[in-house]
Coordinates of N, CA and C in Angstrom, one line a residue:
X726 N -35.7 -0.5 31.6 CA -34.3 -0.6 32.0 C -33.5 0.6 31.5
X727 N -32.8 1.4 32.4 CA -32.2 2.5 32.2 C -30.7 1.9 31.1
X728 N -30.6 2.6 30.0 CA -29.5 2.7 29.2 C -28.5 3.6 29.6
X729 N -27.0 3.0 29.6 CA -25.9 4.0 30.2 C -25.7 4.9 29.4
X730 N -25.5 6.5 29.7 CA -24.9 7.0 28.8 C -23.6 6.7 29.0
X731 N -22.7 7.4 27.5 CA -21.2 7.0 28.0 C -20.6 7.9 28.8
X732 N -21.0 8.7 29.9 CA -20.4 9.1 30.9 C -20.7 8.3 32.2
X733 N -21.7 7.2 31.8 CA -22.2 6.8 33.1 C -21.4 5.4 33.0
X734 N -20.5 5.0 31.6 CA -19.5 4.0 31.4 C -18.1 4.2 31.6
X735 N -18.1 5.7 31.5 CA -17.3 6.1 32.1 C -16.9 6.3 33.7
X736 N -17.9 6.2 33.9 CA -17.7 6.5 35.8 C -17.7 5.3 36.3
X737 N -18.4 4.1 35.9 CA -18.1 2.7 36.2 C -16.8 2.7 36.4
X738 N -16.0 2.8 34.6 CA -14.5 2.3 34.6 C -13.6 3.1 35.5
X739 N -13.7 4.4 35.7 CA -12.9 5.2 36.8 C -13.2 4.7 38.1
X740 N -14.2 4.2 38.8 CA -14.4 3.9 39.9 C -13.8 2.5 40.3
X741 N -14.3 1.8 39.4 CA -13.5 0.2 38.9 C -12.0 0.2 39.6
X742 N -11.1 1.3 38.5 CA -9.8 1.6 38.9 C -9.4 2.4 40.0
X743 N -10.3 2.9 40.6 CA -9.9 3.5 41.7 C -9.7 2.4 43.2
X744 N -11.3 1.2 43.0 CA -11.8 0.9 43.9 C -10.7 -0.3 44.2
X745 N -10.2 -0.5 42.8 CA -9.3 -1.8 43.2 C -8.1 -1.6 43.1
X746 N -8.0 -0.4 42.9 CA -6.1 -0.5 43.3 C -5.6 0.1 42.0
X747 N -5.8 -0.2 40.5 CA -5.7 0.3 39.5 C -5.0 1.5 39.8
X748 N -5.8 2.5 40.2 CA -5.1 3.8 40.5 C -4.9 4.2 41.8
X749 N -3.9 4.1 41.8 CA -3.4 4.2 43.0 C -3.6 5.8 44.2
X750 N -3.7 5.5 45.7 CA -3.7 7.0 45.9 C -3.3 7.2 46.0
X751 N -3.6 9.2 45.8 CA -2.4 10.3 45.4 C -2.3 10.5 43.8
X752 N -2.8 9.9 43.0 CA -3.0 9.4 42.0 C -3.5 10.6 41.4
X753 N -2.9 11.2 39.9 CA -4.1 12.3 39.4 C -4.8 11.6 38.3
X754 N -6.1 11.7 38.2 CA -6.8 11.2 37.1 C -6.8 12.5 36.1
X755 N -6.3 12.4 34.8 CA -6.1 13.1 33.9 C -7.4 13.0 33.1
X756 N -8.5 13.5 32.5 CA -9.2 13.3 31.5 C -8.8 13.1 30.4
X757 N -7.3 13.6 29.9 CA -6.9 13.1 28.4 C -6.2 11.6 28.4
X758 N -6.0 11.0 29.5 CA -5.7 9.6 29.9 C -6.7 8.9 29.9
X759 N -8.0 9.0 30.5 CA -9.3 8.1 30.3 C -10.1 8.5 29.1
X760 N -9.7 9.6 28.5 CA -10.9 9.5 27.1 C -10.0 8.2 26.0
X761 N -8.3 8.5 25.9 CA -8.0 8.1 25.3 C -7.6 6.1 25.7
X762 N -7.9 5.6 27.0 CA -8.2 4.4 27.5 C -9.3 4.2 27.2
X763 N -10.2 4.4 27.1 CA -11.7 4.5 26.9 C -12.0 5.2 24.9
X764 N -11.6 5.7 24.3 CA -11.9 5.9 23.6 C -12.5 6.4 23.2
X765 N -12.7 7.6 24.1 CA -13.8 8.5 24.3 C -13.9 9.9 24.3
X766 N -14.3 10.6 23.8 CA -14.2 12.2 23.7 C -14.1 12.9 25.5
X767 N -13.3 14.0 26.0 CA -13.3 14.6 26.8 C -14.7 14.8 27.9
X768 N -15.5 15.4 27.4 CA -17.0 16.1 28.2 C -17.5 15.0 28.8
X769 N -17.5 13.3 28.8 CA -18.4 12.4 29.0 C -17.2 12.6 30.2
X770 N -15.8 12.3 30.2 CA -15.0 12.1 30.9 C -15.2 13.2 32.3
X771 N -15.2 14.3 31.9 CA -15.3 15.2 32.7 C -16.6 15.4 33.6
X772 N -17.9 14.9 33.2 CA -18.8 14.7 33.7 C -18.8 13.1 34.5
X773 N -18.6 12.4 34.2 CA -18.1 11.1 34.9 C -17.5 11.6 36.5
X774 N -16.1 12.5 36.6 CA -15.4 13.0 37.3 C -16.2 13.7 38.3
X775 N -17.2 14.6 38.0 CA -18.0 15.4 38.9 C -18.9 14.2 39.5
X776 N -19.5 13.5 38.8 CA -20.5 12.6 39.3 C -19.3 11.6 40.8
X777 N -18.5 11.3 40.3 CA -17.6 10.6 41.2 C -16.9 11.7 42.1
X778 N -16.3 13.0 42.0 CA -16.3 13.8 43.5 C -17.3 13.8 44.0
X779 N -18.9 14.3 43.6 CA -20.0 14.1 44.3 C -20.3 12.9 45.2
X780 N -19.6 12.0 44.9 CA -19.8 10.3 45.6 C -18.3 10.1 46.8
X781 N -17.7 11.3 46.3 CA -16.4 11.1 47.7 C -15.6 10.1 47.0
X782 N -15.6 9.2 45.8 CA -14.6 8.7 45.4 C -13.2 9.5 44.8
X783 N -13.2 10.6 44.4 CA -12.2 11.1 44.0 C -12.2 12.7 44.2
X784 N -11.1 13.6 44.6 CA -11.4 14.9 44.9 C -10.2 15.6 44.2
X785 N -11.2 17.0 44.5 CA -10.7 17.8 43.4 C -9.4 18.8 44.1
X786 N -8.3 19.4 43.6 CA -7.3 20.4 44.2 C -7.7 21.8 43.0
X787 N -7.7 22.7 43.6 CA -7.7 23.7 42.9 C -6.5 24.0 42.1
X788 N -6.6 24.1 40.8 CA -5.8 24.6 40.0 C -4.6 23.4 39.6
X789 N -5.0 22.0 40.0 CA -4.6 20.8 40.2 C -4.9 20.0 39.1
X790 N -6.1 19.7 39.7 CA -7.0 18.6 39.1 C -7.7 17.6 40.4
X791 N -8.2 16.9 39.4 CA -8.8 15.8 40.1 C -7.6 14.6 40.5
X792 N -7.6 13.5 42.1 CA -6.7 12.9 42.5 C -7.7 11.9 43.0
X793 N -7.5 10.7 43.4 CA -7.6 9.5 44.0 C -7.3 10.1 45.6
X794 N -8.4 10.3 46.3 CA -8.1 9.9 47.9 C -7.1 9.2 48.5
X795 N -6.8 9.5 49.7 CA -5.2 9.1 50.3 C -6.5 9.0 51.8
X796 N -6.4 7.9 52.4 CA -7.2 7.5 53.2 C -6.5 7.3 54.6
X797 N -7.1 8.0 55.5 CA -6.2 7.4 56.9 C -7.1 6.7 57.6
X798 N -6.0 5.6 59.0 CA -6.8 4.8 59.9 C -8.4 5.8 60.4
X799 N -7.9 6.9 60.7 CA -9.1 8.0 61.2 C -9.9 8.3 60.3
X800 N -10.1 8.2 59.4 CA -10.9 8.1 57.9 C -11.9 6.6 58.5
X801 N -11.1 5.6 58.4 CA -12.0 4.7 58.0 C -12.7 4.5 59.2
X802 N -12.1 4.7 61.0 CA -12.9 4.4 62.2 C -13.9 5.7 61.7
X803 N -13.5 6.2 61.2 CA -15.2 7.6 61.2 C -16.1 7.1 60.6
X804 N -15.9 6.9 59.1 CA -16.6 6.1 58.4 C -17.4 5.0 58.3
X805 N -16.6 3.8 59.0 CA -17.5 2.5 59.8 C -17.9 2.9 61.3
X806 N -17.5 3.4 61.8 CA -18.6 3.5 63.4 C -19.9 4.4 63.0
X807 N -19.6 5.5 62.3 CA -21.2 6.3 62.1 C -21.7 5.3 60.7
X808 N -21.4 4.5 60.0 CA -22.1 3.8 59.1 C -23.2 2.6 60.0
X809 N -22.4 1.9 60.9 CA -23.1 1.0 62.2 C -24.1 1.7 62.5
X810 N -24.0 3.2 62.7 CA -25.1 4.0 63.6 C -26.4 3.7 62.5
X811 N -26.0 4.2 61.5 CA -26.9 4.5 60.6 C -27.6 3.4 60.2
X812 N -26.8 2.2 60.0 CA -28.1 0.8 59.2 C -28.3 0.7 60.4
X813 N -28.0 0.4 61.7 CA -28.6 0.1 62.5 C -29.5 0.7 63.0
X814 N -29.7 1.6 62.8 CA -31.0 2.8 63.2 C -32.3 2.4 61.6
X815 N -32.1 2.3 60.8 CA -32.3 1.6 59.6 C -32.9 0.2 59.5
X816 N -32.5 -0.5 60.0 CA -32.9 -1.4 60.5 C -33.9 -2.1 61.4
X817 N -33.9 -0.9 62.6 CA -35.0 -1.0 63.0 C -36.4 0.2 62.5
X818 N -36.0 0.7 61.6 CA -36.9 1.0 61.4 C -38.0 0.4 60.2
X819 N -37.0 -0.3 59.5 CA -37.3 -1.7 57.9 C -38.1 -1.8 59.1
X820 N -37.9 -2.8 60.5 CA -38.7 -4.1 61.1 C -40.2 -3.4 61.4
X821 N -40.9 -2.3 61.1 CA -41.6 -1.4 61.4 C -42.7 -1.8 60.6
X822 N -42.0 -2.1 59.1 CA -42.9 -2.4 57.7 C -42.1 -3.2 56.6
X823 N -41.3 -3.7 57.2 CA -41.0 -5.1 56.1 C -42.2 -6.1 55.6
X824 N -42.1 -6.4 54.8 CA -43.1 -7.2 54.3 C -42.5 -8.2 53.5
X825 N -43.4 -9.4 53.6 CA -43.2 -11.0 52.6 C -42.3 -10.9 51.4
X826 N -42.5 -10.1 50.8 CA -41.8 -9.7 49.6 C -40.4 -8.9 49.9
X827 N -40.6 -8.0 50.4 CA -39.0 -7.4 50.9 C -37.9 -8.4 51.0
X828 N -38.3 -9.3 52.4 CA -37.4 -10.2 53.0 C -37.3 -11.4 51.7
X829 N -38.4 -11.7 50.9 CA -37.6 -12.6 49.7 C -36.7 -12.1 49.0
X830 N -36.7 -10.4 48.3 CA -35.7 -10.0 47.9 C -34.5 -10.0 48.8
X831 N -34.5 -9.8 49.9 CA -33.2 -9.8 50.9 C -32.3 -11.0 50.8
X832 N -33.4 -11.8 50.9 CA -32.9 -13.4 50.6 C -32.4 -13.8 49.6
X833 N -32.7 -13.3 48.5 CA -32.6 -13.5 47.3 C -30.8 -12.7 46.6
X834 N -30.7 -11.4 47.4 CA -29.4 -11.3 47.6 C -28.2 -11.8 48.4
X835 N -28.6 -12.4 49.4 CA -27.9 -13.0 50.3 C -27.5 -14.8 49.1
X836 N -28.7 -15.0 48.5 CA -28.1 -16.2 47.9 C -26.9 -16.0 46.5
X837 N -27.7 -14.7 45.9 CA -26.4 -14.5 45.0 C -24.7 -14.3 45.7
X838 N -24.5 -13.6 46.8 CA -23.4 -13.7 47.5 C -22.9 -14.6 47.6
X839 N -23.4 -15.8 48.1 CA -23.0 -17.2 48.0 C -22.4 -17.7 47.0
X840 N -23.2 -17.3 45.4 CA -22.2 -17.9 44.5 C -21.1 -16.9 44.1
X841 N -20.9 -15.9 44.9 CA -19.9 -14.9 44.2 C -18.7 -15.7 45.4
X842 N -19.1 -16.2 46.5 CA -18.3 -16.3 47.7 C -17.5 -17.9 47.1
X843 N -18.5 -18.7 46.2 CA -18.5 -20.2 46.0 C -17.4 -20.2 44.7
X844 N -17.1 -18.9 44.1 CA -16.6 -19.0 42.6 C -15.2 -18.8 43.0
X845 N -14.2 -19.6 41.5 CA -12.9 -19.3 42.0 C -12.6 -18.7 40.4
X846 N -11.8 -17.6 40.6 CA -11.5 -16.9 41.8 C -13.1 -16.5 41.9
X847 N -12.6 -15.5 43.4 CA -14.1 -15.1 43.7 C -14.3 -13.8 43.1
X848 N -15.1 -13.8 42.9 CA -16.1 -12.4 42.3 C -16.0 -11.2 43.3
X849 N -15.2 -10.8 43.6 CA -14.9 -9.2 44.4 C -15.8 -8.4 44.0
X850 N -15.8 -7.5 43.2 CA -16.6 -6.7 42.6 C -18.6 -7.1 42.7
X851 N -19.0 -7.8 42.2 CA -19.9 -8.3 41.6 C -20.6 -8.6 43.3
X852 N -19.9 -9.0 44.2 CA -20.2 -9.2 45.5 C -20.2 -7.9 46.4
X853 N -19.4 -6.8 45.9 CA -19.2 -5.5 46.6 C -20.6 -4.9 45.8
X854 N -21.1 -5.1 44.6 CA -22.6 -5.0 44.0 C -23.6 -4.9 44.8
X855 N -23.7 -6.5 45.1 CA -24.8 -7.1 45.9 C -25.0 -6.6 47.1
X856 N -23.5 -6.4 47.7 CA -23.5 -5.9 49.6 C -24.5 -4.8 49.7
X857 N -24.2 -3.7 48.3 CA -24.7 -2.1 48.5 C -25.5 -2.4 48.4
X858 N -26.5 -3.5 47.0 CA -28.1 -3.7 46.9 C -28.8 -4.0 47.9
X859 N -28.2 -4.8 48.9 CA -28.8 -5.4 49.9 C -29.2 -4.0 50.7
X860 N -27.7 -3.8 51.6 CA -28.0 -2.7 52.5 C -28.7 -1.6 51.9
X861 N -28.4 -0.9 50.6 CA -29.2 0.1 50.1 C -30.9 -0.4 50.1
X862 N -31.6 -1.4 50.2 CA -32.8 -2.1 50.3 C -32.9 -2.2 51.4
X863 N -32.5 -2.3 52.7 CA -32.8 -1.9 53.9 C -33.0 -0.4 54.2
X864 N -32.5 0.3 53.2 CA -32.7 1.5 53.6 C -33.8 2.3 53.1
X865 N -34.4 1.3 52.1 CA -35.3 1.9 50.9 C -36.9 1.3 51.7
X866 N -36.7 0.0 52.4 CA -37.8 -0.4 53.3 C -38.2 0.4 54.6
X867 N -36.6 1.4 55.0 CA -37.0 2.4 56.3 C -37.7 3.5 56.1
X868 N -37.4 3.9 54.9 CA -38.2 4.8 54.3 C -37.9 6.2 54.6
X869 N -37.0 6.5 55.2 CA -36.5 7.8 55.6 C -35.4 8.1 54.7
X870 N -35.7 8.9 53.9 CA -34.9 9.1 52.4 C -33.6 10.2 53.2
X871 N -33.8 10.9 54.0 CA -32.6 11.5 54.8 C -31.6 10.6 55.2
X872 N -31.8 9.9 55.9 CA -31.3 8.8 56.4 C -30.8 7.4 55.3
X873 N -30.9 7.8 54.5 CA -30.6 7.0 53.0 C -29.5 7.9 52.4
X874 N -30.1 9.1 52.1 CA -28.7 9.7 51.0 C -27.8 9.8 51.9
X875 N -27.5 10.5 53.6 CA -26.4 9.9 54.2 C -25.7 8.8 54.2
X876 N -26.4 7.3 54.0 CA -26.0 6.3 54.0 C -25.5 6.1 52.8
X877 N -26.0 6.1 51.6 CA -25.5 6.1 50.2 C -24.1 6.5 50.2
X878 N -23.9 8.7 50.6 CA -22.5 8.9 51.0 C -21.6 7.9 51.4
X879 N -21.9 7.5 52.4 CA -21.0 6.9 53.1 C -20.6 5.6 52.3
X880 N -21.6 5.0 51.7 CA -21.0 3.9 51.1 C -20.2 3.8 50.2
X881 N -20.2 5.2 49.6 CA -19.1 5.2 48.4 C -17.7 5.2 49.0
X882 N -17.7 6.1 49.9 CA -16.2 6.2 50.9 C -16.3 4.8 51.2
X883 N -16.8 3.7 52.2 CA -16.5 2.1 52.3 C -15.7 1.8 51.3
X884 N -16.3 1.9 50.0 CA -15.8 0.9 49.0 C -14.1 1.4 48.8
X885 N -14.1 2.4 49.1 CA -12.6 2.7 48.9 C -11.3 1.9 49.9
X886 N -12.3 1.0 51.0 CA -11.6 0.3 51.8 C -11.9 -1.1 51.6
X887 N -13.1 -1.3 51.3 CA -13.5 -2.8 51.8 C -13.0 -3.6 50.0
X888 N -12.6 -3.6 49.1 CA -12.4 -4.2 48.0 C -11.1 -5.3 48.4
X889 N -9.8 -4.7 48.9 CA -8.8 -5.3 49.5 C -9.6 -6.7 50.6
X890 N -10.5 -6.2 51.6 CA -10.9 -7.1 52.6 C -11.3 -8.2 51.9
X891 N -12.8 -7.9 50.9 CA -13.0 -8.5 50.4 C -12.1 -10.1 49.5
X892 N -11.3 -9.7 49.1 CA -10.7 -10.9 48.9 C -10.3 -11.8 49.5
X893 N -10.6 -11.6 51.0 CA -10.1 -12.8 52.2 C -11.3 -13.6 52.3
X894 N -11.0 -14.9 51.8 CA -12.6 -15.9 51.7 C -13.3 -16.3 53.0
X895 N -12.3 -16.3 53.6 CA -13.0 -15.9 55.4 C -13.8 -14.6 55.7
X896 N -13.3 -13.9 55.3 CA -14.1 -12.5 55.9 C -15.4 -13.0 54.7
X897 N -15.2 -13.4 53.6 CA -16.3 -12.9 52.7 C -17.6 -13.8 53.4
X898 N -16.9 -15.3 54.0 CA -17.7 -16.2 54.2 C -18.9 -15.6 55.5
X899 N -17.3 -15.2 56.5 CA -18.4 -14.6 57.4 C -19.4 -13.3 57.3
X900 N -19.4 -12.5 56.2 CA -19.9 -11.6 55.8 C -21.7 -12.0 55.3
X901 N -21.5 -13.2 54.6 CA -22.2 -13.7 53.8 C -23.3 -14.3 55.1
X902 N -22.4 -14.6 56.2 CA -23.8 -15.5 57.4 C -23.9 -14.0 57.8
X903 N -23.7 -13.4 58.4 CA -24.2 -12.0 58.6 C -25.6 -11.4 58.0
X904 N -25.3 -11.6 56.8 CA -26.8 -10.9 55.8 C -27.7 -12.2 56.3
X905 N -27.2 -13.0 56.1 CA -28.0 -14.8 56.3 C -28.9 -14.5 57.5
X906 N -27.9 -14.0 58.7 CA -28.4 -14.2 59.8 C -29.5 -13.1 60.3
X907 N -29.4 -11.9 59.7 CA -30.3 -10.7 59.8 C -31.0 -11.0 58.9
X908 N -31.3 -11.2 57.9 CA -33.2 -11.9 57.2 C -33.1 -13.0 57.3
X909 N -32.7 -13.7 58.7 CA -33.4 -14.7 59.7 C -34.2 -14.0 60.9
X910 N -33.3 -13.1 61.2 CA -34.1 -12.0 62.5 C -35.3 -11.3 62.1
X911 N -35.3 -10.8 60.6 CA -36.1 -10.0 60.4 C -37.4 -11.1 59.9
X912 N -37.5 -12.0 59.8 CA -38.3 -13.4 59.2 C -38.9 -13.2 60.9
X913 N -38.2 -13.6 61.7 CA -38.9 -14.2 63.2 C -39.0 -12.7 64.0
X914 N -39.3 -11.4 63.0 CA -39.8 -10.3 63.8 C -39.0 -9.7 65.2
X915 N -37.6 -10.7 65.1 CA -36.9 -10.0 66.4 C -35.9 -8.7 65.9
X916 N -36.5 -7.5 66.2 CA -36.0 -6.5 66.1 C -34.3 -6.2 66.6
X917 N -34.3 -6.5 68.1 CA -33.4 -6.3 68.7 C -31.8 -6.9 68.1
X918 N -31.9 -8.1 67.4 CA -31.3 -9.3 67.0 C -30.5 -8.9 65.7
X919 N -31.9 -8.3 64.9 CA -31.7 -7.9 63.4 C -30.5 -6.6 63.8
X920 N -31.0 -5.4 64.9 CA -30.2 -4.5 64.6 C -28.9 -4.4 65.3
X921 N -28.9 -5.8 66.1 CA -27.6 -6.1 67.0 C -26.5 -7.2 65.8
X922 N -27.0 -7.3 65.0 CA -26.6 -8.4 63.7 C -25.9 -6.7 63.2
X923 N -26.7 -6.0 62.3 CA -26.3 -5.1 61.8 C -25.0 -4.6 61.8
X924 N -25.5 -3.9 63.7 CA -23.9 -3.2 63.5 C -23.2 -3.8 63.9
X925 N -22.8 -5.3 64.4 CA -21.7 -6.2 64.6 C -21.3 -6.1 63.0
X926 N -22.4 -6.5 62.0 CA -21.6 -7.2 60.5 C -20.5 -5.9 60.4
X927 N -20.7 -4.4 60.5 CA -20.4 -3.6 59.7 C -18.8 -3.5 60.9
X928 N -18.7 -3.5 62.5 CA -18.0 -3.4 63.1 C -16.7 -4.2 62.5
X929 N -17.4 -5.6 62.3 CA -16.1 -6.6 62.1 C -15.4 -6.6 60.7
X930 N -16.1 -6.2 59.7 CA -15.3 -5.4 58.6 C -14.7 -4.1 59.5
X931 N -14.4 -3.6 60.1 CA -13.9 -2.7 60.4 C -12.6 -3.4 60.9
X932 N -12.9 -4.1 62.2 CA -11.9 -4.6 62.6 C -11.1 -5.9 61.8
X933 N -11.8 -6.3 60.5 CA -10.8 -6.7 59.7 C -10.0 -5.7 59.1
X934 N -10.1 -4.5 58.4 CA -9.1 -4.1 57.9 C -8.2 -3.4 58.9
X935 N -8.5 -3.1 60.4 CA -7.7 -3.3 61.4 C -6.8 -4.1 61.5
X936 N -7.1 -5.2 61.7 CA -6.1 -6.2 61.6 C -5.0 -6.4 60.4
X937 N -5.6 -6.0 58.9 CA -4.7 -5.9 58.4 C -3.8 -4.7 58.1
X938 N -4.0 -3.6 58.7 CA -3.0 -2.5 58.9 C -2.1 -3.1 60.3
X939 N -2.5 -3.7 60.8 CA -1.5 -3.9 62.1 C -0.8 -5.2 61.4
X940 N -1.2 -6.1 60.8 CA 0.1 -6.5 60.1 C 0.7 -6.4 58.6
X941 N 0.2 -5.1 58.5 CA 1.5 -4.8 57.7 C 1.1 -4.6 56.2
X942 N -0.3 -5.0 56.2 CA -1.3 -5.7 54.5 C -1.5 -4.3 53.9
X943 N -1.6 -4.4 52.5 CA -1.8 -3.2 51.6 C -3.0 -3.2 52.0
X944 N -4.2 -2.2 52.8 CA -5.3 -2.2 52.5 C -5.8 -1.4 51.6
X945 N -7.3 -1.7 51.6 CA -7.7 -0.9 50.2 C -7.3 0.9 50.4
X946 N -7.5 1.5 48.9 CA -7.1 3.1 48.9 C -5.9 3.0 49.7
X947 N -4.7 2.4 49.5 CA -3.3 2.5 50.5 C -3.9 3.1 51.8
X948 N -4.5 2.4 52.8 CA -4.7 3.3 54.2 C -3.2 2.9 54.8
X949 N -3.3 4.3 55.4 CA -2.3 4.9 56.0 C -2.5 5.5 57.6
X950 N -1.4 5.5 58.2 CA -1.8 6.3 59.3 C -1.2 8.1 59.0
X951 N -1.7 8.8 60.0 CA -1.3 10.1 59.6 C -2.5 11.1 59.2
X952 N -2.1 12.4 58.5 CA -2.9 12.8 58.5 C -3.5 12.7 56.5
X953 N -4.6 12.8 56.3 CA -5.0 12.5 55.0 C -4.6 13.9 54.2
X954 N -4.1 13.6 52.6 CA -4.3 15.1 52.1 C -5.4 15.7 52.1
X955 N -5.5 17.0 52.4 CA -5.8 17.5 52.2 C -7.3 18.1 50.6
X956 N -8.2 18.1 50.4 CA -8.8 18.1 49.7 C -9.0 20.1 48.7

């Protein structure tokens, strides 16, 4: 079992506050503000920070500093339609060489969801965990490692939207038969099913936080319409 260093405790807690609103965007993250929240010397802080621009969670201005992403509607339709592309291409390629064991671990995620979905309050976080272990393990069964660090990318950008959704116990529920219902397709070998499951699950998180920019809801990372800052 891998031990954290404290930059890698550090990048937890910065992403933590990023992911949930904590820090707001447009936001500068100061390194002498998280070493001294954290209690922690500068260099872990500062390495934390690169590991997290590297992930698209937070970006850098020259001669600035580091800031919290400012996310627009066109941000996130980019984001989730080529994300659909990708597990769903992913997906059918898992059905190629899944095996007995994979699909128990699949399942075996899909049941932890359940109690994160069953708990009050619910487990946000801890559930936004599991979503990435799952899908990241569909990508790890396709075996096309290209096609994975793309996907990875992209996931970090998601989380900067989907933490807000997540708290709607509807969306989470229906989220939760989604994984349910794809390692049911991939159990009865229907390909077509599994990768038409796929990119519906990832579409209708999309068109949930649609729906809640059209009436009016804080979505996650303040999305906005317009054009994004600039990086």
């Amino acid at each position: 079992m891998k031990i954290e260093s404290i930059a890698d405790i550090a990048k937890r807690n910065i992403q933590e506050w990023v992911v949930t609103g904590h820090f707001q965007p447009g936001k500068q993250i100061k390194e002498e503000e998280i070493s001294q929240r954290l209690g922690i010397s500068r260099p872990p802080v500062r390495e934390a920070l690169k590991m997290l621009e590297a992930a698209g969670l937070v970006f850098r201005k020259p001669r600035c500093g580091v800031f919290v992403p400012e996310m627009t509607e066109k941000d996130m339709w980019e984001v989730y339609t080529l994300k659909a592309t990708l597990y769903e291409m992913a997906t059918g390629l898992a059905m190629d060489v899944v095996s007995e064991r994979d699909l128990s671990k699949l399942e075996s995620y899909v049941k932890k969801m359940e109690v994160c979905v069953e708990k009050e309050p619910l487990d946000v976080l801890r559930y936004q965990d599991l979503h990435k272990t799952f899908h990241n393990s569909i990508m790890v069964i396709a075996g096309n490692d290209r096609l994975r660090t793309f996907a990875s990318n992209l996931h970090n950008q998601v989380t900067l939207f989907s933490y807000k959704s997540l708290q709607d116990k509807n969306h989470l529920n229906s989220s939760v038969r989604y994984h349910r219902d794809i390692v049911n397709a991939m159990k009865q070998k229907d390909r077509s099913l599994a990768c038409r499951l796929m990119k519906e699950h990832v579409i209708n998180a999309l068109d949930v936080l649609r729906d809640m920019s059209a009436q009016g809801s804080e979505t996650p990372a303040g999305l906005r319409s317009g054009k994004a800052a600039s990086a």
